Coordinates of C-alpha atoms in Angstrom, one line a residue:
Chain Z
M1 CA 94.3 71.3 17.8
T2 CA 91.8 71.8 15.2
T3 CA 89.2 74.5 15.0
K4 CA 85.6 73.5 15.2
K5 CA 84.4 72.3 11.8
K6 CA 81.0 73.4 10.7
R7 CA 78.9 71.0 8.8
S8 CA 77.2 72.9 6.0
S9 CA 73.5 72.4 5.6
N10 CA 72.5 69.4 3.5
T11 CA 72.7 70.5 -0.1
Q12 CA 70.3 68.9 -2.5
N13 CA 71.9 66.1 -4.3
D14 CA 70.8 64.6 -7.5
R15 CA 72.0 61.1 -7.1
W16 CA 71.7 58.2 -4.7
V17 CA 73.3 54.9 -4.2
A18 CA 70.7 52.2 -4.2
I19 CA 70.3 48.5 -4.2
A20 CA 67.3 47.3 -6.1
A21 CA 66.0 44.1 -7.7
D22 CA 66.4 43.9 -11.5
S23 CA 62.7 43.7 -11.7
A24 CA 62.3 47.1 -10.1
V25 CA 64.5 49.0 -12.5
E26 CA 64.0 47.4 -15.8
A27 CA 61.6 49.0 -18.3
S28 CA 59.5 46.1 -19.5
K29 CA 57.4 47.0 -22.5
A30 CA 57.6 49.9 -24.9
G31 CA 55.1 52.6 -23.9
D32 CA 55.3 51.7 -20.2
S33 CA 56.1 54.6 -18.0
G34 CA 59.2 53.0 -16.5
P35 CA 60.0 52.9 -12.8
V36 CA 59.0 55.9 -10.9
F37 CA 59.3 57.1 -7.3
V38 CA 56.1 58.2 -5.6
S39 CA 55.1 59.6 -2.3
L40 CA 52.3 57.7 -0.6
R41 CA 50.6 57.7 2.8
N42 CA 52.5 55.4 5.1
P43 CA 49.9 53.1 6.7
A44 CA 51.7 53.0 10.1
T45 CA 52.7 56.6 10.6
D46 CA 50.1 58.3 8.4
A47 CA 52.8 60.5 7.1
A48 CA 54.4 60.7 3.6
S49 CA 56.8 57.9 2.7
L50 CA 58.7 57.1 -0.4
Y51 CA 57.8 54.1 -2.6
L52 CA 58.6 53.0 -6.1
F53 CA 56.3 51.6 -8.8
G54 CA 58.0 49.2 -11.1
S55 CA 57.6 49.7 -14.8
G56 CA 54.0 49.9 -15.8
D57 CA 53.0 50.1 -12.1
S58 CA 52.9 46.3 -12.0
Q59 CA 54.8 46.0 -8.7
L60 CA 55.2 48.1 -5.6
Y61 CA 58.5 48.6 -3.8
E62 CA 59.2 50.3 -0.6
V63 CA 62.3 52.5 -0.2
K64 CA 64.3 52.4 3.0
A65 CA 67.7 54.1 3.7
F66 CA 70.6 52.8 5.6
N67 CA 71.7 55.9 7.4
E68 CA 74.6 56.2 9.8
D69 CA 76.6 59.2 10.9
Y70 CA 80.0 59.9 9.3
H71 CA 79.5 58.2 5.9
S72 CA 80.2 59.3 2.4
W73 CA 80.5 57.7 -1.0
F74 CA 83.2 57.7 -3.6
V75 CA 81.4 57.2 -6.9
G76 CA 83.6 56.9 -9.9
Q77 CA 85.6 60.2 -9.9
A78 CA 83.3 62.0 -7.6
V79 CA 82.5 62.3 -3.9
Q80 CA 79.0 62.1 -2.6
R81 CA 78.4 63.7 0.7
D82 CA 75.2 61.7 1.3
G83 CA 76.5 58.4 2.6
R84 CA 73.1 56.7 2.6
L85 CA 72.4 53.4 0.9
L86 CA 68.8 53.1 -0.4
Y87 CA 67.2 49.7 -0.4
I88 CA 64.4 49.2 -2.9
T89 CA 62.5 46.1 -1.9
P90 CA 59.3 44.5 -3.0
M91 CA 56.2 45.2 -0.9
D92 CA 52.7 44.0 -0.7
P93 CA 50.5 46.9 -2.0
L94 CA 47.6 45.6 0.1
F95 CA 49.2 47.2 3.2
L96 CA 48.9 50.6 1.6
L97 CA 45.3 50.0 0.5
L98 CA 44.2 48.9 4.0
P99 CA 43.7 52.4 5.5
Y100 CA 41.5 53.4 2.6
L101 CA 39.4 50.2 2.8
M102 CA 39.1 50.5 6.5
K103 CA 37.9 54.0 6.3
A104 CA 35.3 53.2 3.7
G105 CA 34.4 50.0 5.7
K106 CA 32.9 52.2 8.5
E107 CA 30.0 53.0 6.2
G108 CA 29.3 49.3 5.9
K109 CA 28.5 49.4 2.2
F110 CA 29.9 47.4 -0.7
Q111 CA 31.7 49.8 -3.0
P112 CA 34.0 49.6 -6.1
V113 CA 37.6 50.0 -4.9
Q114 CA 38.2 52.7 -7.5
Q115 CA 35.7 54.8 -5.5
V116 CA 37.4 54.0 -2.2
V117 CA 41.0 54.5 -3.0
M118 CA 41.2 58.2 -3.4
D119 CA 43.4 60.7 -1.5
E120 CA 43.7 64.4 -2.1
D121 CA 47.1 64.6 -0.5
Y122 CA 48.5 61.5 -2.3
P123 CA 46.9 61.4 -5.7
A124 CA 49.3 58.7 -6.8
C125 CA 47.5 56.2 -4.6
T126 CA 45.1 55.2 -7.4
R127 CA 48.1 53.7 -9.2
L128 CA 48.2 51.0 -6.4
L129 CA 45.1 49.5 -8.1
S130 CA 47.1 48.8 -11.2
C131 CA 49.5 46.5 -9.3
S132 CA 49.1 43.0 -10.6
Q133 CA 48.6 41.4 -7.2
I134 CA 45.9 43.7 -6.1
Q135 CA 42.8 42.2 -7.9
A136 CA 43.9 38.7 -6.8
S137 CA 44.5 39.6 -3.2
L138 CA 41.7 42.0 -2.3
H139 CA 39.6 39.1 -1.1
H140 CA 42.1 38.6 1.8
V141 CA 40.9 41.7 3.5
A142 CA 37.5 42.4 2.1
E143 CA 34.3 40.6 1.2
E144 CA 33.5 40.6 -2.5
K145 CA 30.3 40.9 -4.5
E146 CA 30.0 40.7 -8.2
V147 CA 27.2 42.4 -9.9
G148 CA 27.3 42.0 -13.7
S149 CA 30.9 42.6 -14.7
Q150 CA 31.6 45.0 -11.8
K151 CA 33.1 44.0 -8.4
F152 CA 32.2 45.5 -5.1
H153 CA 34.2 45.2 -1.9
R154 CA 33.6 45.7 1.8
Y155 CA 36.3 45.7 4.4
S156 CA 36.3 42.8 6.8
Q157 CA 38.1 42.9 10.1
E158 CA 38.0 39.1 10.6
K159 CA 39.5 38.4 7.1
T160 CA 42.2 41.0 7.7
M161 CA 43.2 39.4 11.0
E162 CA 43.5 36.0 9.3
W163 CA 45.6 37.6 6.6
L164 CA 47.8 39.4 9.0
K165 CA 48.2 36.3 11.2
K166 CA 49.5 34.5 8.1
K167 CA 51.9 37.3 7.5
V168 CA 53.2 37.1 11.0
D169 CA 53.7 33.3 10.7
K170 CA 55.5 33.7 7.4
T171 CA 57.7 36.4 8.9
A172 CA 58.5 34.3 12.0
R173 CA 59.5 31.5 9.7
A174 CA 61.7 33.8 7.7
L175 CA 63.3 35.1 10.8
K176 CA 64.2 31.6 12.0
K177 CA 65.6 30.7 8.6
S178 CA 67.8 33.8 8.5
N179 CA 69.0 33.3 12.0
I180 CA 67.9 36.7 13.2
S181 CA 68.3 37.3 16.9
V182 CA 64.9 38.0 18.3
G183 CA 65.7 37.8 22.0
G184 CA 66.0 40.8 24.2
G185 CA 69.2 42.6 25.0
V186 CA 70.7 42.4 21.5
K187 CA 71.7 45.9 20.7
S188 CA 73.6 45.6 17.5
M189 CA 73.4 43.2 14.6
T190 CA 77.2 43.3 14.3
Y191 CA 77.5 42.0 17.8
I192 CA 77.6 38.2 17.4
R193 CA 76.7 36.0 20.3
A194 CA 79.1 33.1 20.8
K195 CA 76.2 30.9 21.8
Q196 CA 73.3 30.5 19.4
E197 CA 70.1 31.6 21.0
S198 CA 68.5 28.3 21.6
D199 CA 66.4 29.9 24.3
A200 CA 64.5 32.1 21.8
G201 CA 61.1 30.4 21.8
E202 CA 58.2 30.4 19.5
E203 CA 56.7 33.3 21.3
D204 CA 59.8 35.4 20.9
Y205 CA 59.7 34.9 17.2
L206 CA 56.0 35.6 17.0
R207 CA 56.3 38.8 19.0
Y208 CA 59.3 40.0 16.9
A209 CA 57.4 39.2 13.7
H210 CA 54.4 41.0 15.0
G211 CA 56.5 44.0 15.7
L212 CA 57.9 43.9 12.2
I213 CA 54.4 43.7 10.6
S214 CA 53.2 46.5 12.9
D215 CA 55.6 48.8 11.1
Y216 CA 53.2 48.4 8.1
I217 CA 49.8 48.8 9.8
S218 CA 48.1 51.3 12.1
D219 CA 48.4 51.2 15.9
D220 CA 44.9 50.0 16.3
L221 CA 45.4 47.1 13.9
S222 CA 48.6 46.3 15.6
R223 CA 46.9 45.9 19.0
E224 CA 44.1 43.8 17.5
L225 CA 46.6 41.6 15.9
L226 CA 48.4 41.1 19.2
K227 CA 45.2 39.9 20.7
A228 CA 44.4 37.7 17.7
L229 CA 47.8 36.1 18.1
G230 CA 47.1 35.4 21.8
L231 CA 50.2 37.3 22.9
P232 CA 49.9 39.3 26.2
E233 CA 50.7 43.0 25.9
I234 CA 54.0 44.0 27.4
S235 CA 54.5 47.1 29.4
S236 CA 55.4 50.1 27.3
P237 CA 59.1 51.0 27.1
K238 CA 58.4 54.2 29.0
E239 CA 58.1 52.3 32.2
L240 CA 61.6 51.0 31.7
E241 CA 62.9 54.4 32.7
P242 CA 64.1 54.6 36.3
P243 CA 61.4 55.6 38.7
S244 CA 61.4 59.3 39.6
K245 CA 63.4 60.1 42.7
K246 CA 60.5 61.9 44.3
R247 CA 60.0 60.7 47.9
K248 CA 56.6 59.4 48.7
M249 CA 54.8 60.9 51.6
S250 CA 54.5 58.6 54.5
D251 CA 53.9 58.7 58.3
R252 CA 57.0 56.8 59.0
P253 CA 60.1 58.7 60.3
V254 CA 62.3 60.0 57.5
E255 CA 65.7 58.4 57.2
A256 CA 68.6 59.5 55.2
G257 CA 68.5 57.8 51.8
E258 CA 72.3 57.6 51.6
D259 CA 74.9 56.7 54.1
Y260 CA 77.0 59.8 54.6
T261 CA 79.1 58.4 57.4
K262 CA 81.3 56.6 54.9
F263 CA 83.0 60.0 54.2
N264 CA 84.2 60.1 57.8
S265 CA 85.8 56.7 57.8
A266 CA 89.6 56.4 57.4
D267 CA 89.5 54.5 54.2
F268 CA 87.7 57.4 52.5
A269 CA 90.8 59.0 51.2
R270 CA 90.6 61.7 48.7
K271 CA 91.8 60.4 45.4
P272 CA 94.3 62.5 43.5
P273 CA 93.0 64.2 40.5
K274 CA 93.3 61.7 37.6
K275 CA 94.6 63.9 34.8
M276 CA 97.2 66.6 35.0
T277 CA 98.0 68.9 32.2
A278 CA 101.6 68.9 30.9
A279 CA 102.2 72.2 32.7
Q280 CA 100.9 70.8 36.0
K281 CA 103.0 67.7 35.6
S282 CA 106.2 69.8 35.1
L283 CA 105.2 71.9 38.1
A284 CA 104.7 68.9 40.2
K285 CA 108.3 67.8 39.5
V286 CA 109.8 71.1 40.6
D287 CA 112.2 70.7 43.5
K288 CA 110.2 72.1 46.4
S289 CA 112.9 71.8 49.1
G290 CA 113.4 75.0 50.9
M291 CA 110.1 76.4 49.9
K292 CA 107.5 77.6 52.3
T293 CA 104.0 76.1 52.0
M294 CA 101.3 78.4 50.9
S295 CA 99.5 78.1 54.3
A296 CA 102.6 79.3 56.1
F297 CA 102.0 82.8 54.8
F298 CA 98.6 82.9 56.5
S299 CA 99.3 81.3 59.8
P300 CA 100.3 83.6 62.7
K301 CA 103.9 84.4 62.8
V302 CA 106.0 82.1 65.0
K303 CA 108.7 84.0 66.7
T304 CA 112.0 82.5 65.9
E305 CA 114.2 82.5 68.9
K306 CA 117.6 83.9 68.4
N307 CA 120.3 81.9 69.9
Chain K
M1 CA 123.0 54.1 -1.2
D2 CA 120.4 51.9 -2.8
L3 CA 116.9 52.9 -1.7
G4 CA 115.2 50.6 -4.1
D5 CA 113.5 48.6 -1.4
F6 CA 111.9 51.7 0.0
E7 CA 111.0 53.2 -3.4
A8 CA 109.2 50.1 -4.3
N9 CA 106.6 51.0 -1.8
N10 CA 107.1 54.3 0.0
S11 CA 103.8 54.1 1.8
V12 CA 105.1 51.9 4.5
S13 CA 108.1 51.8 6.7
C14 CA 111.2 50.0 5.4
R15 CA 114.4 48.6 6.7
L16 CA 117.7 48.7 4.9
S17 CA 120.9 47.3 6.2
S18 CA 124.5 46.4 5.4
A19 CA 125.9 43.0 5.7
I20 CA 127.0 42.1 9.3
P21 CA 130.9 42.2 9.5
D22 CA 132.2 39.0 11.0
V23 CA 134.3 40.7 13.7
C24 CA 131.1 42.1 15.1
K25 CA 129.8 38.7 15.8
T26 CA 132.8 37.7 17.9
E27 CA 134.1 40.9 19.5
D28 CA 132.3 43.2 21.9
C29 CA 130.7 46.0 19.9
C30 CA 129.4 49.5 20.4
L31 CA 126.4 51.0 18.6
G32 CA 125.2 54.5 17.9
I33 CA 121.7 55.6 17.1
D34 CA 120.5 58.8 15.5
E35 CA 117.7 60.1 13.4
A36 CA 117.2 62.5 10.5
G37 CA 114.1 64.3 9.4
R38 CA 112.2 64.6 12.7
G39 CA 110.9 68.2 12.1
P40 CA 110.0 68.5 8.4
V41 CA 106.4 68.3 7.2
L42 CA 107.6 66.6 4.1
G43 CA 109.2 63.2 3.5
P44 CA 110.2 60.3 5.7
M45 CA 111.9 60.2 9.1
V46 CA 115.0 58.0 9.0
Y47 CA 116.4 56.1 12.0
G48 CA 120.0 54.9 11.7
I49 CA 122.3 52.6 13.7
C50 CA 126.0 52.2 13.1
Y51 CA 128.1 49.6 15.0
C52 CA 131.7 48.4 15.2
P53 CA 133.9 46.6 17.6
V54 CA 134.8 48.6 20.7
S55 CA 138.5 48.0 19.9
R56 CA 138.1 49.7 16.5
K57 CA 136.4 52.9 17.8
D58 CA 139.5 54.9 17.0
D59 CA 139.5 53.8 13.4
L60 CA 136.2 55.7 13.1
K61 CA 137.8 58.9 14.3
D62 CA 140.4 58.5 11.5
L63 CA 137.5 58.5 9.0
K64 CA 136.7 62.0 10.4
V65 CA 133.1 61.3 10.9
A66 CA 131.4 64.3 12.5
D67 CA 127.9 65.5 13.3
S68 CA 126.0 65.4 10.1
K69 CA 124.7 68.9 10.6
T70 CA 128.1 70.4 10.4
L71 CA 128.8 68.8 7.0
T72 CA 127.8 69.7 3.5
E73 CA 125.8 67.3 1.5
A74 CA 128.8 66.3 -0.6
E75 CA 130.9 65.7 2.5
R76 CA 128.2 63.5 3.9
E77 CA 128.0 61.4 0.7
N78 CA 131.7 61.1 0.8
L79 CA 131.8 59.9 4.4
F80 CA 129.0 57.5 3.8
H81 CA 131.0 55.9 1.1
K82 CA 134.0 55.6 3.4
L83 CA 131.8 54.0 6.0
D84 CA 130.5 51.6 3.4
E85 CA 134.0 50.7 2.3
A86 CA 135.0 50.0 5.9
K87 CA 132.6 47.0 5.8
S88 CA 135.1 44.7 7.3
F89 CA 134.4 46.2 10.7
V90 CA 131.5 48.8 10.4
G91 CA 127.9 47.8 9.9
W92 CA 124.8 49.9 9.6
A93 CA 121.0 49.6 9.4
L94 CA 118.3 52.0 8.7
Q95 CA 114.6 52.2 9.5
I96 CA 112.8 54.5 7.1
L97 CA 109.5 55.7 8.5
S98 CA 107.5 56.9 5.6
P99 CA 105.5 60.1 6.0
N100 CA 102.4 58.0 5.5
T101 CA 103.3 55.8 8.5
I102 CA 103.9 58.9 10.6
S103 CA 100.6 60.4 9.6
N104 CA 98.6 57.2 10.2
S105 CA 100.3 56.6 13.6
M106 CA 99.7 60.0 14.9
L107 CA 96.2 60.4 13.6
Q108 CA 94.8 57.0 14.3
R109 CA 92.1 56.4 17.0
A110 CA 94.6 55.4 19.6
K111 CA 97.1 58.1 19.2
Y112 CA 100.7 57.0 18.8
N113 CA 102.9 60.0 19.1
L114 CA 106.1 60.9 17.4
N115 CA 108.3 60.2 20.5
A116 CA 106.8 56.7 21.0
L117 CA 107.3 56.1 17.3
S118 CA 110.9 57.2 17.5
H119 CA 111.6 55.1 20.6
D120 CA 110.1 52.1 19.0
A121 CA 112.1 52.5 15.8
A122 CA 115.3 52.8 17.8
I123 CA 114.4 49.7 19.9
G124 CA 113.6 47.8 16.7
L125 CA 117.0 48.6 15.2
V126 CA 118.9 47.6 18.3
Q127 CA 116.9 44.4 18.5
Y128 CA 117.7 43.8 14.9
A129 CA 121.5 44.1 15.6
L130 CA 121.1 41.7 18.6
D131 CA 119.1 39.2 16.5
S132 CA 121.8 39.3 13.8
G133 CA 124.4 38.2 16.2
V134 CA 126.2 41.5 16.9
Q135 CA 127.9 41.3 20.3
L136 CA 126.5 44.5 21.7
K137 CA 128.0 45.9 24.9
E138 CA 127.6 49.7 24.5
V139 CA 124.8 51.7 23.0
Y140 CA 124.9 55.5 22.5
V141 CA 121.8 57.4 21.7
D142 CA 121.0 61.0 20.9
T143 CA 118.1 61.8 23.1
V144 CA 114.4 62.1 22.1
G145 CA 112.5 63.7 25.0
P146 CA 114.0 63.7 28.5
A147 CA 117.3 61.8 28.4
E148 CA 117.0 60.1 31.8
K149 CA 113.7 58.5 31.1
Y150 CA 114.8 57.4 27.7
Q151 CA 117.9 55.8 29.1
E152 CA 115.9 54.0 31.7
K153 CA 113.5 52.7 29.1
L154 CA 116.3 51.4 26.9
S155 CA 118.3 49.9 29.8
Q156 CA 115.3 48.0 30.9
R157 CA 114.6 46.8 27.4
F158 CA 118.1 45.6 26.8
P159 CA 119.6 44.3 30.1
G160 CA 123.3 43.5 29.7
V161 CA 123.9 46.4 27.4
E162 CA 125.3 49.6 28.7
V163 CA 123.1 52.4 27.4
T164 CA 124.2 56.0 27.3
V165 CA 121.6 58.6 26.3
R166 CA 122.9 62.1 25.9
P167 CA 121.7 65.2 24.1
K168 CA 124.1 66.2 21.3
A169 CA 125.5 62.6 21.3
D170 CA 126.1 63.0 17.6
S171 CA 128.9 65.4 18.3
L172 CA 130.2 63.5 21.3
F173 CA 130.5 59.9 20.1
P174 CA 131.9 59.1 16.6
I175 CA 129.7 56.0 16.4
V176 CA 126.6 58.2 16.8
S177 CA 128.0 60.6 14.2
A178 CA 128.4 57.7 11.8
A179 CA 124.8 56.7 12.4
S180 CA 123.6 60.2 11.9
I181 CA 125.5 60.3 8.5
C182 CA 123.8 57.1 7.4
A183 CA 120.4 58.4 8.4
K184 CA 120.8 61.8 6.9
V185 CA 122.1 60.5 3.5
A186 CA 119.2 58.1 3.3
R187 CA 116.7 60.9 4.0
D188 CA 118.3 63.2 1.5
H189 CA 118.1 60.5 -1.2
A190 CA 114.5 59.6 -0.4
V191 CA 113.4 63.2 -0.5
K192 CA 115.3 64.1 -3.6
S193 CA 114.0 61.2 -5.7
W194 CA 110.5 60.9 -4.1
K195 CA 108.3 58.8 -6.3
F196 CA 104.8 60.1 -5.9
V197 CA 102.2 57.3 -5.8
E198 CA 99.6 59.8 -6.7
D199 CA 99.0 60.8 -10.3
L200 CA 100.1 64.4 -10.1
G201 CA 101.5 64.8 -13.6
D202 CA 104.7 66.8 -13.7
V203 CA 105.3 67.4 -10.0
D204 CA 107.1 70.6 -9.1
S205 CA 110.0 69.1 -7.1
D206 CA 111.0 72.5 -5.7
Y207 CA 109.7 72.0 -2.2
G208 CA 112.7 73.4 -0.4
S209 CA 113.9 71.9 2.8
G210 CA 110.6 70.4 3.8
Y211 CA 110.7 72.3 7.2
P212 CA 107.4 74.1 8.1
N213 CA 109.1 77.5 8.3
D214 CA 110.6 77.3 4.8
P215 CA 108.6 79.6 2.5
K216 CA 109.2 77.3 -0.5
T217 CA 107.8 74.4 1.4
K218 CA 104.7 76.4 2.4
S219 CA 104.0 77.6 -1.1
W220 CA 104.4 74.0 -2.4
L221 CA 101.9 72.8 0.2
L222 CA 99.4 75.4 -0.9
K223 CA 99.9 74.5 -4.6
Y224 CA 99.3 70.8 -4.0
L225 CA 96.3 71.0 -1.7
D226 CA 93.4 69.0 -3.1
P227 CA 90.1 70.1 -1.6
V228 CA 88.9 66.5 -1.1
F229 CA 92.0 64.4 -0.6
G230 CA 94.3 67.0 0.9
Y231 CA 97.9 66.1 0.1
P232 CA 100.0 63.4 -1.5
Q233 CA 101.4 60.8 0.9
F234 CA 104.7 62.7 0.8
V235 CA 103.2 65.1 3.3
R236 CA 102.8 64.4 7.0
F237 CA 99.2 65.1 7.6
S238 CA 99.7 65.1 11.4
W239 CA 101.8 68.3 11.3
S240 CA 100.0 71.4 12.4
T241 CA 101.2 73.2 9.3
A242 CA 99.4 70.7 7.1
Q243 CA 96.4 70.6 9.3
S244 CA 95.8 74.3 9.6
L245 CA 96.0 74.6 5.8
L246 CA 93.5 71.7 5.5
D247 CA 91.2 73.3 8.0
S248 CA 91.1 76.6 6.1
K249 CA 91.3 75.5 2.5
A250 CA 90.0 72.0 2.1
V251 CA 86.4 70.6 2.4
P252 CA 85.6 69.8 6.0
V253 CA 85.6 66.1 6.8
H254 CA 84.0 64.6 9.9
W255 CA 85.1 61.5 11.7
D256 CA 83.3 59.7 14.4
D257 CA 86.2 60.4 16.8
D258 CA 86.0 64.1 16.3
E259 CA 85.6 65.9 19.5
E260 CA 82.4 67.8 19.8
D261 CA 80.5 68.9 22.8
G262 CA 77.2 70.3 23.8
E263 CA 73.6 69.5 22.7
K264 CA 74.7 68.6 19.2
A265 CA 77.2 66.1 20.4
A266 CA 74.7 64.6 22.7
A267 CA 72.2 64.2 19.9
R268 CA 74.9 62.6 17.8
M269 CA 75.9 60.2 20.6
N270 CA 72.3 59.3 20.8
C271 CA 72.1 60.0 24.5
A272 CA 69.9 62.4 26.2
S273 CA 71.3 65.7 27.0
M274 CA 71.0 67.1 30.5
L275 CA 68.5 69.7 29.4
S276 CA 66.1 67.1 28.1
Y277 CA 65.5 65.8 31.6
F278 CA 63.9 69.0 32.7
S279 CA 61.3 69.0 30.0
R280 CA 60.6 65.3 30.3
G281 CA 57.0 64.3 30.4
K282 CA 55.7 67.3 28.5
A283 CA 56.7 66.5 25.0
Q284 CA 56.1 62.8 24.8
S285 CA 55.6 62.7 21.1
A286 CA 52.9 60.3 19.8
A287 CA 55.1 59.2 16.9
R288 CA 56.1 55.6 17.5
E289 CA 59.5 54.2 17.0
P290 CA 60.2 51.9 14.1
H291 CA 60.7 48.3 15.1
R292 CA 64.1 47.5 16.4
F293 CA 64.8 45.3 13.4
F294 CA 65.1 48.6 11.5
T295 CA 66.7 50.7 14.1
E296 CA 69.4 48.1 14.9
R297 CA 70.2 48.1 11.2
R298 CA 70.0 51.9 10.9
L299 CA 67.2 51.6 8.3
Q300 CA 64.9 54.5 8.0
N301 CA 61.8 55.3 6.0
L302 CA 62.3 58.1 3.5
G303 CA 60.0 61.0 3.2
T304 CA 61.4 62.4 0.0
L305 CA 64.5 61.9 -2.0

């Protein structure tokens, strides 16, 4: 009925629909830079991700987008093709510092953090150090030494694990409180189970929380954390795929994998084609009395006897 | 004819009816069904029924009701007034299906075609007459689609009523002619004094007959095409005339029940295409999936704005 519609390439748009805490968007003091979007190294993927610094770089926020096909916005008197909804939510800046601390930690020296947190690709990373939480929370993941008025830090794996375990516990508690389904088999959050999952045990919550936290740390740390939590590793999702159909070599006589005899039985009747077009339907209704069948034209002629 | 009820909200379907004559509740009655405005791309489709006692059928003939198509607009108006004056034995009822109702029915996910919509409007009106206490014995209908099937459908739906479905019933049975006059008059009024819910300023009301082949209608459709919204509710979006204009002139809009095929569709449907099975194993990308908390909620990290 309709011709195929072409979706034009995504044009640059200059506005977004976002949900953010008041604290994220307000400009606090005069002279402050105001909130600003920055691109930083994502600790889990090592690729660029978008973050937001609150006014004066005091607080870090991560930016995630709700993105589903076939959505657009009506904003005031305009239409916005990009139907995404951005969530700007507070985030612990320590997650972003971890990769830098870990890298420097390999040298085994105490260093001032200013010296450690540097990145050619993401120069904005130094701003993380202005976040108000950072100075107070560095001791969760690093050993501290104070010489004179200067502080020196060295990454500590044990401390980090303790810190991450606390994060997992907190997350698990939050999951329970918000009634989030953590059991397997739930595909959609809009699908509501009639029965509350009473069978979701402590381990399910822990594993789910671990998964969530793992989205903010490197693969290696994630595996370490799993061990530290005492959770056995589960098989990778790849193995959930059906096994390959390839037949294994064996000495035993080969048998047919499928039973083809069922096609010979009487109850294997050919089903009529399910859908007919309007033209076929009207053809099917045609009065066929007095018509020869198609095959009659090909069979040898039967001599009709004249009486 | 007072169309006030419909004009109050012309986005939905509306029923108008006369008072039920007392004789119709006691005597056996016949009823005619006809429609007006099936083909046009503009305005509502109106279903009408007219009923009277079987014994008074001939009185209808005296009113000289005839197929509405053979009459001028003034003659139709005149006849409708006569019918309305004969309220001692003639009753009528109308179902006005707004163009918006027609568009929405035909374009919704589970398609509801015009024939089904018509049949249901007719059935609804007959049921209304029965519910109001009209002693129905005979029903005459101008056909929509194959007459035999329609007759069977109606007979089954209303056992105890003799149903006659005939093409051109409006010229064969005076009671159907009467129904066709009611329907046509209502449609004319509705189209002529259409109140646009949209803010279009001074609307050019010179839209011609509303039929797709009318050049005036076509140029009106071109004039009032909005690139984002398409048309006012006065237009039946489901008509191919409207649709082909939208396809060529308006901004493309994608719905999740649009039919697409091939690789792109597979990607959209989030299922693996056939081709991907042949390259499996080679390109197992190292990138790990975000946690299902995020994927289930369709939340993604952003690279850039």
